[in-house]
Amino acid sequence: KQEVTQIPAALSVPEGENLVLNCSFTDSAIYNLQWFRQDPGKGLTSLLLIQSSQREQTSGRLNASLDKSSGRSTLYIAASQPGDSATYLCAVANSGGYQKVTFGTGTKLQVIP
Amino acid sequence: NAGVTQTPKFQVLKTGQSMTLQCAQDMNHNSMYWYRQDPGMGLRLIYYSASEGTTDKGEVPNGYNVSRLNKREFSLRLESAAPSQTSVYFCASSPGRLTPQHFGDGTRLSIL
C-alpha cells in the first residue's frame, strides 16, 4: 500500500527566503505526482503535476522535482512571500485505477513579513 | 468561471438523519470525485465517477451513496448519518482519468 509522508508538518520562514518542501512515498511505481495548495477553509488548488517520465516541472517561483528511484519529490519556492502561507499537499497516483491516488497530510507554511 | 461548486458549505445533523451533498462543475470534465478530509489522515476517496452514468467505490464508501445525475452533477448521500462521518467533504473533477485536479471549497459537516 502506498504511503505518502510530508515532513515537516509545519514550517515558519521569514519573507524572501527560498525554501524546500519534501514529499516521500514508499511505492516507486507511480503514474504521476501532484502538488496542491490549500488555504484555510478552502479547497485544494493544483500547483504542479509531474508525470512519471518527467524529472521536474516549473511554474513561476515554484519548481517541483521528482526522483522515483528514491521515492522523493521536492517543491522549491523561491523568494517566499506572505501570500505563500498555506498548507501544501502532495498526491501520488499509482497505476491501477482511480482509487490509487494517495495524499500526504501536508506541510503548513507560514511566511513571516 | 465557477469551476467546482459545492452546496451547502456548512451543515449540522443529528445522528440518524439523512442528507445529500451537491456538487456541480462547469468545465465539461468527464471524471468527478468525492473525498473526505480528516485531521492527520489526508484526503480519502469515498466514491468516484469516471464518466457520466458510471460510479465506483473508493477507499471509504461505507455509509455513503452517490449519483452522477449528468455530466455536470455528482451528489453524495448520507442515508443515516453517524458521528464518525463528521468531516470536511470535497468534490473534485478532472478532464481525464485518475487524477483529481479541480476541487470545490468543501462542505463542513458535523453530526451530533
Short mmCIF file of C-alpha atoms in Angstrom, two decimals:
data_model
loop_
_atom_site.label_atom_id
_atom_site.label_comp_id
_atom_site.label_asym_id
_atom_site.label_seq_id
_atom_site.Cartn_x
_atom_site.Cartn_y
_atom_site.Cartn_z
CA LYS A 1 0.00 0.00 0.00
CA GLN A 2 1.34 3.40 -0.97
CA GLU A 3 2.26 5.68 1.91
CA VAL A 4 2.97 9.38 1.42
CA THR A 5 4.82 11.36 4.07
CA GLN A 6 5.41 15.08 4.29
CA ILE A 7 7.93 16.39 6.77
CA PRO A 8 7.89 18.81 8.49
CA ALA A 9 4.21 19.17 9.34
CA ALA A 10 4.72 22.90 9.85
CA LEU A 11 7.33 25.41 8.75
CA SER A 12 7.82 29.10 9.50
CA VAL A 13 10.21 31.23 7.45
CA PRO A 14 10.95 34.95 7.02
CA GLU A 15 9.78 36.66 3.86
CA GLY A 16 12.21 36.46 0.95
CA GLU A 17 13.72 33.14 1.93
CA ASN A 18 13.99 30.30 -0.56
CA LEU A 19 12.53 27.08 0.82
CA VAL A 20 12.04 23.41 0.04
CA LEU A 21 9.08 21.23 0.98
CA ASN A 22 9.51 17.48 0.98
CA CYS A 23 7.30 14.58 -0.02
CA SER A 24 8.32 10.93 0.21
CA PHE A 25 6.47 7.85 -0.99
CA THR A 26 7.01 4.14 -0.48
CA ASP A 27 5.96 2.65 -3.83
CA SER A 28 8.03 3.99 -6.72
CA ALA A 29 5.74 2.59 -9.43
CA ILE A 30 3.86 5.83 -9.77
CA TYR A 31 1.81 7.27 -12.61
CA ASN A 32 2.22 10.91 -11.59
CA LEU A 33 2.73 13.19 -8.59
CA GLN A 34 0.87 16.42 -7.95
CA TRP A 35 1.47 19.33 -5.58
CA PHE A 36 -1.52 21.22 -4.21
CA ARG A 37 -2.01 24.32 -2.12
CA GLN A 38 -4.83 24.58 0.42
CA ASP A 39 -5.83 27.85 2.05
CA PRO A 40 -7.81 27.79 5.32
CA GLY A 41 -11.45 26.95 4.73
CA LYS A 42 -10.86 26.38 1.02
CA GLY A 43 -10.41 23.51 -1.38
CA LEU A 44 -7.20 22.35 -2.98
CA THR A 45 -5.58 24.24 -5.83
CA SER A 46 -3.34 22.27 -8.15
CA LEU A 47 0.11 23.83 -8.45
CA LEU A 48 2.20 21.36 -10.44
CA LEU A 49 1.65 17.92 -11.94
CA ILE A 50 4.70 15.77 -12.75
CA GLN A 51 4.26 12.71 -14.93
CA SER A 52 6.33 9.64 -14.06
CA SER A 53 8.52 10.19 -17.12
CA GLN A 54 9.42 13.75 -16.06
CA ARG A 55 12.06 14.94 -13.63
CA GLU A 56 10.66 18.38 -12.85
CA GLN A 57 8.03 21.00 -13.54
CA THR A 58 8.20 24.75 -13.11
CA SER A 59 5.57 27.45 -12.72
CA GLY A 60 6.69 30.95 -11.84
CA ARG A 61 8.51 30.86 -8.48
CA LEU A 62 7.65 27.18 -7.99
CA ASN A 63 9.72 24.22 -9.07
CA ALA A 64 8.84 20.61 -8.32
CA SER A 65 11.24 17.73 -8.82
CA LEU A 66 10.64 14.00 -8.86
CA ASP A 67 13.07 11.18 -8.11
CA LYS A 68 11.16 7.93 -8.42
CA SER A 69 14.08 5.70 -7.56
CA SER A 70 14.46 7.28 -4.13
CA GLY A 71 10.71 7.84 -3.65
CA ARG A 72 11.02 11.57 -3.19
CA SER A 73 9.68 14.83 -4.53
CA THR A 74 10.52 18.37 -3.52
CA LEU A 75 8.66 21.63 -4.02
CA TYR A 76 11.02 24.60 -4.20
CA ILE A 77 9.56 28.05 -3.55
CA ALA A 78 11.81 30.96 -4.48
CA ALA A 79 11.71 34.33 -2.75
CA SER A 80 8.84 33.42 -0.45
CA GLN A 81 6.06 35.94 0.21
CA PRO A 82 3.40 36.21 2.94
CA GLY A 83 0.82 35.24 0.31
CA ASP A 84 2.52 31.85 0.02
CA SER A 85 1.30 31.00 3.52
CA ALA A 86 -0.90 27.92 3.16
CA THR A 87 -0.82 24.16 3.56
CA TYR A 88 0.94 22.32 0.76
CA LEU A 89 -0.04 18.74 -0.03
CA CYS A 90 1.41 16.21 -2.39
CA ALA A 91 -0.63 13.45 -4.00
CA VAL A 92 0.80 10.34 -5.64
CA ALA A 93 -1.10 8.39 -8.27
CA ASN A 94 -0.24 4.75 -8.83
CA SER A 95 -1.27 2.73 -11.81
CA GLY A 96 -4.33 0.60 -11.25
CA GLY A 97 -7.27 2.94 -11.11
CA TYR A 98 -8.85 5.98 -9.55
CA GLN A 99 -8.62 4.68 -6.03
CA LYS A 100 -4.85 4.63 -6.26
CA VAL A 101 -4.27 8.32 -5.53
CA THR A 102 -2.73 8.78 -2.09
CA PHE A 103 -2.50 12.18 -0.41
CA GLY A 104 0.04 13.29 2.15
CA THR A 105 -1.13 15.16 5.24
CA GLY A 106 0.61 18.35 4.17
CA THR A 107 3.12 20.93 5.34
CA LYS A 108 1.64 24.09 6.83
CA LEU A 109 3.81 27.00 5.72
CA GLN A 110 3.86 30.40 7.36
CA VAL A 111 5.86 33.19 5.72
CA ILE A 112 6.52 35.99 8.18
CA PRO A 113 6.67 39.57 6.83
CA ASN B 1 -15.74 30.69 -14.19
CA ALA B 2 -17.25 28.95 -11.18
CA GLY B 3 -15.21 25.71 -11.52
CA VAL B 4 -16.49 23.19 -8.96
CA THR B 5 -19.38 24.35 -6.78
CA GLN B 6 -20.46 22.55 -3.62
CA THR B 7 -23.59 23.10 -1.55
CA PRO B 8 -24.14 23.51 1.30
CA LYS B 9 -20.93 24.96 2.78
CA PHE B 10 -21.86 24.04 6.36
CA GLN B 11 -24.32 21.58 7.84
CA VAL B 12 -25.12 20.20 11.28
CA LEU B 13 -27.06 16.96 11.50
CA LYS B 14 -28.31 14.72 14.24
CA THR B 15 -27.36 11.05 14.28
CA GLY B 16 -29.66 9.07 12.01
CA GLN B 17 -30.68 11.99 9.79
CA SER B 18 -30.07 11.87 6.07
CA MET B 19 -28.84 14.48 3.66
CA THR B 20 -27.41 14.97 0.19
CA LEU B 21 -24.31 16.98 -0.64
CA GLN B 22 -24.46 18.59 -4.06
CA CYS B 23 -21.61 19.16 -6.50
CA ALA B 24 -21.57 20.69 -9.95
CA GLN B 25 -18.74 21.52 -12.35
CA ASP B 26 -18.85 23.75 -15.39
CA MET B 27 -15.62 22.62 -17.08
CA ASN B 28 -17.12 19.75 -19.10
CA HIS B 29 -14.96 17.26 -17.20
CA ASN B 30 -15.57 13.55 -17.53
CA SER B 31 -14.37 12.45 -14.10
CA MET B 32 -15.69 13.51 -10.73
CA TYR B 33 -14.75 12.50 -7.17
CA TRP B 34 -15.88 12.75 -3.57
CA TYR B 35 -13.24 12.94 -0.83
CA ARG B 36 -13.33 13.42 2.90
CA GLN B 37 -10.60 15.21 4.83
CA ASP B 38 -9.97 14.43 8.47
CA PRO B 39 -7.21 15.85 10.70
CA GLY B 40 -3.98 13.86 10.45
CA MET B 41 -5.34 11.45 7.83
CA GLY B 42 -5.09 13.20 4.49
CA LEU B 43 -7.82 13.10 1.89
CA ARG B 44 -9.55 9.77 1.35
CA LEU B 45 -11.60 8.86 -1.69
CA ILE B 46 -15.22 7.94 -0.98
CA TYR B 47 -16.61 7.42 -4.50
CA TYR B 48 -15.69 8.43 -8.00
CA SER B 49 -17.33 8.63 -11.39
CA ALA B 50 -15.13 8.04 -14.41
CA SER B 51 -17.79 9.26 -16.81
CA GLU B 52 -21.46 10.10 -16.96
CA GLY B 53 -23.50 7.08 -15.98
CA THR B 54 -20.77 5.25 -14.04
CA THR B 55 -19.82 5.29 -10.37
CA ASP B 56 -17.40 3.21 -8.31
CA LYS B 57 -16.34 2.80 -4.71
CA GLY B 58 -13.21 4.38 -3.38
CA GLU B 59 -11.29 3.74 -0.19
CA VAL B 60 -14.05 4.57 2.35
CA PRO B 61 -17.51 4.07 0.75
CA ASN B 62 -19.40 2.59 3.71
CA GLY B 63 -22.36 4.72 4.79
CA TYR B 64 -22.48 6.71 1.56
CA ASN B 65 -24.20 6.56 -1.81
CA VAL B 66 -23.64 8.66 -4.93
CA SER B 67 -25.47 9.67 -8.09
CA ARG B 68 -23.95 11.00 -11.28
CA LEU B 69 -27.02 12.87 -12.40
CA ASN B 70 -25.48 14.14 -15.63
CA LYS B 71 -22.04 15.20 -16.81
CA ARG B 72 -22.10 18.30 -14.61
CA GLU B 73 -23.51 16.99 -11.33
CA PHE B 74 -22.33 14.39 -8.82
CA SER B 75 -24.13 14.11 -5.49
CA LEU B 76 -23.18 12.33 -2.26
CA ARG B 77 -25.87 10.99 0.07
CA LEU B 78 -25.65 10.02 3.72
CA GLU B 79 -28.63 7.78 4.40
CA SER B 80 -28.27 7.56 8.20
CA ALA B 81 -25.64 9.95 9.49
CA ALA B 82 -23.21 8.81 12.19
CA PRO B 83 -20.79 10.88 14.31
CA SER B 84 -17.87 9.17 12.52
CA GLN B 85 -18.98 10.93 9.35
CA THR B 86 -18.18 14.33 10.82
CA SER B 87 -15.65 15.66 8.35
CA VAL B 88 -14.95 18.11 5.56
CA TYR B 89 -16.18 16.77 2.23
CA PHE B 90 -14.62 17.80 -1.05
CA CYS B 91 -15.85 17.27 -4.57
CA ALA B 92 -13.30 17.30 -7.37
CA SER B 93 -13.18 16.89 -11.12
CA SER B 94 -10.68 16.23 -13.87
CA PRO B 95 -10.79 16.14 -17.66
CA GLY B 96 -9.22 12.74 -17.91
CA ARG B 97 -8.77 9.70 -15.78
CA LEU B 98 -7.24 9.01 -12.43
CA THR B 99 -6.03 12.30 -11.02
CA PRO B 100 -8.34 14.92 -9.46
CA GLN B 101 -7.26 18.42 -10.34
CA HIS B 102 -10.03 20.88 -9.58
CA PHE B 103 -11.60 21.00 -6.13
CA GLY B 104 -14.61 22.72 -4.65
CA ASP B 105 -14.37 24.68 -1.41
CA GLY B 106 -15.81 21.86 0.65
CA THR B 107 -18.80 21.11 2.86
CA ARG B 108 -18.13 21.15 6.59
CA LEU B 109 -20.41 18.55 8.12
CA SER B 110 -20.93 17.98 11.84
CA ILE B 111 -23.00 15.10 13.13
CA LEU B 112 -24.12 15.24 16.74
#
